[in-house]
CSV table of C-alpha atoms in Angstrom, one decimal:
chain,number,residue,atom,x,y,z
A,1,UNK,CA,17.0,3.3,-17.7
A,2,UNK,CA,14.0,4.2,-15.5
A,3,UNK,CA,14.1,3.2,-11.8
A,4,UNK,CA,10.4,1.7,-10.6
A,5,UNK,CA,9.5,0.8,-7.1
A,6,UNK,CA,6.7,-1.6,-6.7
A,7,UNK,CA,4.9,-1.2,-3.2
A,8,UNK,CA,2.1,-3.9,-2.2
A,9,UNK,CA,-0.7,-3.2,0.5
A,10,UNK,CA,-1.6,-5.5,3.1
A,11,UNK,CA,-2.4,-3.1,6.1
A,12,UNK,CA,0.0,-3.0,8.9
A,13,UNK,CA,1.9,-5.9,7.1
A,14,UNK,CA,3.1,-2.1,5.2
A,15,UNK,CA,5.2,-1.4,8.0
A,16,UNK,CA,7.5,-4.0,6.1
A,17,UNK,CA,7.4,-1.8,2.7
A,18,UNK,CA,8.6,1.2,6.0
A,19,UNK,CA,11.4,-0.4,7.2
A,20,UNK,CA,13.1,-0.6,3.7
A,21,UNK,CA,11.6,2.5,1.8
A,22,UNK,CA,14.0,3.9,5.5
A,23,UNK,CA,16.8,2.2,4.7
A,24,UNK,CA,16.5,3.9,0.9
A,25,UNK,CA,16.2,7.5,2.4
A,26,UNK,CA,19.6,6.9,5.0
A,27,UNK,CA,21.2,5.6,1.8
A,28,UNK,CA,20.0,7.6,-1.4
A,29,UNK,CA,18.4,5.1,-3.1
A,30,UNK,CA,16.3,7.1,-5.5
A,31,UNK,CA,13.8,6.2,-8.0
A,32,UNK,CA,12.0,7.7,-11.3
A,33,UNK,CA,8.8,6.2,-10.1
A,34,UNK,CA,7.1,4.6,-7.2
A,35,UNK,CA,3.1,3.0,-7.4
A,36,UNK,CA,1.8,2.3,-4.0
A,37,UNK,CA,-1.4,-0.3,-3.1
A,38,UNK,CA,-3.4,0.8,0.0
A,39,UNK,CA,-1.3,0.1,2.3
A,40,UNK,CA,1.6,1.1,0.2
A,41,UNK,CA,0.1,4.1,-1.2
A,42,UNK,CA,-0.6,5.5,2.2
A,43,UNK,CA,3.1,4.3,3.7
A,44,UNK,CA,4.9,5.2,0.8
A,45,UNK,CA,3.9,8.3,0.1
A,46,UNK,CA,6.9,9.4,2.4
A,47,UNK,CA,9.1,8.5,0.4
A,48,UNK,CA,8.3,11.4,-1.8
A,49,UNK,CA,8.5,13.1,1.0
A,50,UNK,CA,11.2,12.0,2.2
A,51,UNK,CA,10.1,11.4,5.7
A,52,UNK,CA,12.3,8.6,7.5
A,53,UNK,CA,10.6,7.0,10.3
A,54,UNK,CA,7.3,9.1,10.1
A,55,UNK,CA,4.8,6.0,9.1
A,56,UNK,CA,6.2,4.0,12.3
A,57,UNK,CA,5.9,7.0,14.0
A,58,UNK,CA,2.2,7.7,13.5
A,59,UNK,CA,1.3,4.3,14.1
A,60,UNK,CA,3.2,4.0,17.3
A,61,UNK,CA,1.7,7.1,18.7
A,62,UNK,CA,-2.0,6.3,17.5
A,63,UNK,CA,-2.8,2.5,17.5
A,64,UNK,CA,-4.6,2.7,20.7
A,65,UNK,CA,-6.3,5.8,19.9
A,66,UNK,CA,-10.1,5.1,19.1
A,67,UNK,CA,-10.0,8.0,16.8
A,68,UNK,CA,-7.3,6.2,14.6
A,69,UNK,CA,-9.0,2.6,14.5
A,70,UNK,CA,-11.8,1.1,16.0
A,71,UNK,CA,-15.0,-0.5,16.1
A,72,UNK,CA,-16.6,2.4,17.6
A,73,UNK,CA,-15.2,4.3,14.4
A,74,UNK,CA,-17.1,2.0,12.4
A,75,UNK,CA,-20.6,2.2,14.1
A,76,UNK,CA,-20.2,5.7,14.2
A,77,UNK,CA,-19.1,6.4,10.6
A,78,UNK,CA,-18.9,3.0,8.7
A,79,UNK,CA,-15.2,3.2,8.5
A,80,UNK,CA,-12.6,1.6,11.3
A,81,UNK,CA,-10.0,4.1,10.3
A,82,UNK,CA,-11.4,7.0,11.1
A,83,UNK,CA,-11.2,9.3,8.1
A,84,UNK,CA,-11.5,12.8,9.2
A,85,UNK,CA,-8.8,12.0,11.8
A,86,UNK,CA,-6.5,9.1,9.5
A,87,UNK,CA,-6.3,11.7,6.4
A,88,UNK,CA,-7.0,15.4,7.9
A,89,UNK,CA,-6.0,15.5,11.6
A,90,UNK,CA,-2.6,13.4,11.4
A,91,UNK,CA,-1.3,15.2,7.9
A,92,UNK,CA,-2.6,17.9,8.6
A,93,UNK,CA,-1.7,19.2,12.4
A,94,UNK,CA,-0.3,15.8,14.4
A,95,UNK,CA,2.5,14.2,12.1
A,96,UNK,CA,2.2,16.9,9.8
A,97,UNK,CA,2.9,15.5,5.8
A,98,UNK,CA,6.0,17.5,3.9
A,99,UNK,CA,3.2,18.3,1.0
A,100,UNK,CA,6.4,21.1,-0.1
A,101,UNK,CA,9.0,17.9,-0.3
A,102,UNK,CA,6.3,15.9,-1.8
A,103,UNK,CA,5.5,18.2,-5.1
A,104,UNK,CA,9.2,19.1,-5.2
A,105,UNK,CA,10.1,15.7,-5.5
A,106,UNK,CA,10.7,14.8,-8.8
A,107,UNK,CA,10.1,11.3,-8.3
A,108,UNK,CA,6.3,10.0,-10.1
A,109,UNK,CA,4.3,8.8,-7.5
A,110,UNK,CA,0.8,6.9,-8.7
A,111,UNK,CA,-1.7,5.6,-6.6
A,112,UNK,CA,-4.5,2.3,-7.1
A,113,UNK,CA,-7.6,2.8,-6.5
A,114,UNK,CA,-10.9,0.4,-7.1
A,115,UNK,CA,-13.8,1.6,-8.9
A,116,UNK,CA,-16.5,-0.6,-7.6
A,117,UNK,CA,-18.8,0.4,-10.8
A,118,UNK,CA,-16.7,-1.2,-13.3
A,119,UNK,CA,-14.3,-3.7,-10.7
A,120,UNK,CA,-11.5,-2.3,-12.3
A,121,UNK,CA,-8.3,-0.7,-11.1
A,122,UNK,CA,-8.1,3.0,-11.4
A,123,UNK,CA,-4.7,4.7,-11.7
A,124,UNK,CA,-3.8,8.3,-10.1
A,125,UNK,CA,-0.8,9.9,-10.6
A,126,UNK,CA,-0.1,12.6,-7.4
A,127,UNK,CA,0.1,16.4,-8.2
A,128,UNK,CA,1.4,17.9,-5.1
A,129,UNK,CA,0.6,16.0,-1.6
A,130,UNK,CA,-2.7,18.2,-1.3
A,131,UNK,CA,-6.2,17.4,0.0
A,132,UNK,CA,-6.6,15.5,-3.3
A,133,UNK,CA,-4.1,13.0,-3.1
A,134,UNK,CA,-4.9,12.5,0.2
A,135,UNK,CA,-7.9,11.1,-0.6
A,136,UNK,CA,-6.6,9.2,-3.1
A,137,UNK,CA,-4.7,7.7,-0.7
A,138,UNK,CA,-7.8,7.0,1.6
A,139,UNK,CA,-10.0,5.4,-1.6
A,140,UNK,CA,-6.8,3.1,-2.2
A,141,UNK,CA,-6.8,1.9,1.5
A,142,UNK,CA,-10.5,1.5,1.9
A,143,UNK,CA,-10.8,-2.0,2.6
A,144,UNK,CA,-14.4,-3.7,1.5
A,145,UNK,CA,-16.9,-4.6,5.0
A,146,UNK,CA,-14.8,-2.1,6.7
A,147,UNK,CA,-14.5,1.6,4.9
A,148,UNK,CA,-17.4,3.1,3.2
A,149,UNK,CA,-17.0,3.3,-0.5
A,150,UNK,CA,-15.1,6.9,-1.4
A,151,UNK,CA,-16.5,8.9,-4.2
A,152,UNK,CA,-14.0,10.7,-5.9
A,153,UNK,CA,-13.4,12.3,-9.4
A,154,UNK,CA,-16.9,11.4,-10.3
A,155,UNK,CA,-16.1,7.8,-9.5
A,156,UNK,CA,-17.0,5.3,-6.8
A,157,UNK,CA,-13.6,4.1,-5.0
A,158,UNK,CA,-12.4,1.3,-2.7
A,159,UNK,CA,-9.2,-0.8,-1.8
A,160,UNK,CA,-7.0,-0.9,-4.6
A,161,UNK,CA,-5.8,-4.3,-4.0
A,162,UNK,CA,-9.0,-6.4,-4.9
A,163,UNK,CA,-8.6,-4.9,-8.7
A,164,UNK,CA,-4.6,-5.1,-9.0
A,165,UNK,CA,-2.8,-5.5,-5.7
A,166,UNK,CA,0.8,-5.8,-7.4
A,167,UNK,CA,1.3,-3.6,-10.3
A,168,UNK,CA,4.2,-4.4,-11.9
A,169,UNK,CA,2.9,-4.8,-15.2
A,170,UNK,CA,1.3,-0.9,-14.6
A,171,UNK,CA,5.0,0.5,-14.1
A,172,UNK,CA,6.3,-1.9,-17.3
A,173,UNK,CA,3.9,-0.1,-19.6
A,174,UNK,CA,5.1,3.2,-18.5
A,175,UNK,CA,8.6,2.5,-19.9
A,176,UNK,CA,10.0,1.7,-15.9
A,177,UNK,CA,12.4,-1.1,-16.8
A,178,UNK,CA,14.3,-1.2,-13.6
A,179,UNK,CA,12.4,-2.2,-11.5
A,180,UNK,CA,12.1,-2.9,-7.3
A,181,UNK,CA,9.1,-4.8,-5.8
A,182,UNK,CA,8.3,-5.2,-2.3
A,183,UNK,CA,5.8,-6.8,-1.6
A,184,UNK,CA,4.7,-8.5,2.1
A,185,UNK,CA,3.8,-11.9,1.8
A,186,UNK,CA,7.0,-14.7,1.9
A,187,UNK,CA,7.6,-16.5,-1.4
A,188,UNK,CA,5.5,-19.7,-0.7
A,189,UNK,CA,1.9,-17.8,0.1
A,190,UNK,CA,-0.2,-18.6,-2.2
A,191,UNK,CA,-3.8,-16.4,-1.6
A,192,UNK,CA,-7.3,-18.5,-1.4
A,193,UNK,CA,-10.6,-17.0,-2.1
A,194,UNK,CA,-12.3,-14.3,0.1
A,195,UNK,CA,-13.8,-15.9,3.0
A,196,UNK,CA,-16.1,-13.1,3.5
A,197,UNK,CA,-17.5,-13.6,0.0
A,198,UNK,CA,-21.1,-14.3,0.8
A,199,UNK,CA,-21.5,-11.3,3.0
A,200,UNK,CA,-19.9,-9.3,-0.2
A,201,UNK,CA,-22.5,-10.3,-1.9
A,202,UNK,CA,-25.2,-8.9,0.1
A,203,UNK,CA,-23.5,-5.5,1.1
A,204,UNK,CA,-22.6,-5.0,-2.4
A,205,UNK,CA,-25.3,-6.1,-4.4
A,206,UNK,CA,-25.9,-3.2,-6.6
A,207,UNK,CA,-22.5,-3.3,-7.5
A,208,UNK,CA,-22.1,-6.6,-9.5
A,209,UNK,CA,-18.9,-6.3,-11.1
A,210,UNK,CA,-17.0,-5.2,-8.0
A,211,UNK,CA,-18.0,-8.7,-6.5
A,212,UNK,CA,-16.7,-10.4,-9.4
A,213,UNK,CA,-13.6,-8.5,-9.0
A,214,UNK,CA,-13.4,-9.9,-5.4
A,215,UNK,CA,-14.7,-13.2,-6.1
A,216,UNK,CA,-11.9,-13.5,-8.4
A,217,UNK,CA,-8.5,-11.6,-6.7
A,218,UNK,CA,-7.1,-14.6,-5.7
A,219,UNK,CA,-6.5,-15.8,-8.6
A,220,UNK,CA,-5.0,-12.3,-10.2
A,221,UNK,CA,-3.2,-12.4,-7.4
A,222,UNK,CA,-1.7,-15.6,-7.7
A,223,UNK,CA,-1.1,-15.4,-11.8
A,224,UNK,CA,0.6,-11.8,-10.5
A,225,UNK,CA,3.3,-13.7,-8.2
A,226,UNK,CA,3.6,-16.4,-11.0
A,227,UNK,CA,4.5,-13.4,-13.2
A,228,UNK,CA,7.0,-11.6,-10.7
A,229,UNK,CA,9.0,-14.6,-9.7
A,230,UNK,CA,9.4,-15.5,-13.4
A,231,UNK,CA,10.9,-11.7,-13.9
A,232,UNK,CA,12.7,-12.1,-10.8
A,233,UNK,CA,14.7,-15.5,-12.0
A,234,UNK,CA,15.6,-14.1,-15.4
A,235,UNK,CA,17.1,-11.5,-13.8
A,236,UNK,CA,14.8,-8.6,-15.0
A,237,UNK,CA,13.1,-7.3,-11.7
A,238,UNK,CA,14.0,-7.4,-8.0
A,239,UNK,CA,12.0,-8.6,-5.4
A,240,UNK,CA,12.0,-7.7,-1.6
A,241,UNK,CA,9.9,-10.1,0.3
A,242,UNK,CA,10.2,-11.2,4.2
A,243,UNK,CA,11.4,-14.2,4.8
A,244,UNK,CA,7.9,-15.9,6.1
A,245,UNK,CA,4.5,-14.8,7.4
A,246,UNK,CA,4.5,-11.4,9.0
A,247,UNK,CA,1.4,-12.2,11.2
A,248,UNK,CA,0.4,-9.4,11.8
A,249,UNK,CA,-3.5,-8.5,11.6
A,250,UNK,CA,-5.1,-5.6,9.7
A,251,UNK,CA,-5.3,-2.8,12.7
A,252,UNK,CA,-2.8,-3.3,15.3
A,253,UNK,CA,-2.8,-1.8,18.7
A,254,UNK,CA,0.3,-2.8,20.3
A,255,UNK,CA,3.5,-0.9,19.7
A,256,UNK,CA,6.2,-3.4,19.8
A,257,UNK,CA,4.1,-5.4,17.6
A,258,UNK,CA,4.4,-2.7,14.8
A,259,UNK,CA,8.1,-2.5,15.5
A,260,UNK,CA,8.7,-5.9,15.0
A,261,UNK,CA,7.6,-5.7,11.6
A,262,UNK,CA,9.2,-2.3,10.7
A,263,UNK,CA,12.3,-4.2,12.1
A,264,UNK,CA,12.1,-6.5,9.7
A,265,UNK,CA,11.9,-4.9,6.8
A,266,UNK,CA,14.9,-2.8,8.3
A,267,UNK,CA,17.0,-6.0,8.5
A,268,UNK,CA,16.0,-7.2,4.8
A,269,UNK,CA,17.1,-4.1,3.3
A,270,UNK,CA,20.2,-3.8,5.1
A,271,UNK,CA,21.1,-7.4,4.9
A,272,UNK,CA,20.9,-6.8,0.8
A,273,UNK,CA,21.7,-3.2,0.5
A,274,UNK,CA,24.7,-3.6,-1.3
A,275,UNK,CA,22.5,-5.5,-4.4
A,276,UNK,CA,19.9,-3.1,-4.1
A,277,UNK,CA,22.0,-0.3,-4.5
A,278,UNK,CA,24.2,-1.9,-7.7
A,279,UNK,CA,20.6,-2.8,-8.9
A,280,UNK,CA,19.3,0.8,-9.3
A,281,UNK,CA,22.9,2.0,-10.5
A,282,UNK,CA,24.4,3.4,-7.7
């Protein structure tokens, strides 16, 4: 048997995915491999690391820090999470990132990235928490309109989730056949087309097939649910969802709003840690 955690993005919805992956390191819930999406890739990366409380932390302390997220970020640099301070100042000196925990971890922690040449998702599996990673990280939380694209490896990277935004089928392949996904829409949503499609089209013309990719997600997305609740009924893959919208927008600057949703996710996992924990065998 090999334990899988599935962790969806969806910006500060994430501090969902934080409450629970918590409530996992209080309890020793443990897993052979994790693959995060934006969001989750940049959240759940302490779990590796096995750093309780350290996302909400971060995101208490900085959401009403230009430096973290802003418009003047964006004029300035073309990104609204600021990127020198977001993946060098915070890991590196202000909420300093366990990069020793991280690599000693044995747990497999992969990362989704978009190549915007191709439109297709790009898989990275972490070495050690290092300045690599890290940007890995960044590419996968780069949101189209507001992060400049992230070149990387010798490829041209954005937001994981416009190329696969749940990837369950990613961990299947890989042997993982007990499996956990959290994910941070409620069962009913149901995602509609980019509403921002026409201006994709003009600010990333040269790169065609990423606007396919876009043009399309919503209904990837919605053939991706279709897939996970029909694993989840014949018993074969458990899901963690909240209970209905989280409403919560993509940068957040008050504190009790991010709370709300890390408390949450606290009070799903607890209210169902005794399933969780006979699911992954413990």
């Amino acid at each position: 048997m090999k334990k899988g955690l599935i962790l969806e993005g969806g910006s500060m919805r994430g501090l969902f995915s934080c409450g629970i992956i918590d409530v996992f390191l209080e309890n020793g819930i443990t897993f052979d491999g994790a693959v995060g999406v934006s969001a989750g890739a940049v959240f759940g990366c302490n779990l590796k690391s096995e750093q309780k409380g350290r996302a909400l932390r971060y995101n208490k302390m900085f959401c009403k820090d230009k430096r973290y997220a802003s418009m003047r970020n964006f004029i300035k640099t073309g990104d609204v999470y600021g990127a020198d301070f977001c993946y060098r100042e915070i890991p590196d000196r202000l909420d300093v990132f366990d990069k020793e925990t991280f690599a000693a971890n044995p747990m497999d922690f992969y990362i989704v990235a978009t190549d915007v040449e191709t439109g297709r998702p790009v898989y990275h599996k972490c070495k050690d928490g290092g300045e690599e990673d890290i940007q890995w990280m960044r590419a996968s939380a780069s949101m189209p309109l507001a992060s400049k694209i992230v070149e990387l490896g010798g490829r041209k990277l954005l937001d994981g989730g416009m190329a696969d935004s749940i990837p369950v089928k990613f961990l299947e392949r890989r042997g993982f056949d007990r499996n956990v996904a959290i994910l941070t829409q409620p069962l009913e949503f149901v995602k509609k087309k980019n509403k921002f499609l026409g201006l994709i089209r003009i600010v990333y013309r040269k790169f065609p097939n990423l606007i396919k990719s876009i043009a399309t997600r919503h209904l990837r997305y919605n053939r991706t649910i279709e897939y996970i609740r029909e694993r989840e009924l014949a018993g074969e893959l458990l899901v963690i969802r909240p209970s209905e919208a989280l409403n919560i927008g993509s940068v957040e600057h008050d504190p009790d709003e991010l709370d709300r949703v890390y408390e949450i996710g606290r009070k799903v996992a607890l209210e169902r840690l005794d399933e969780i924990k006979a699911w992954v065998g413990m």
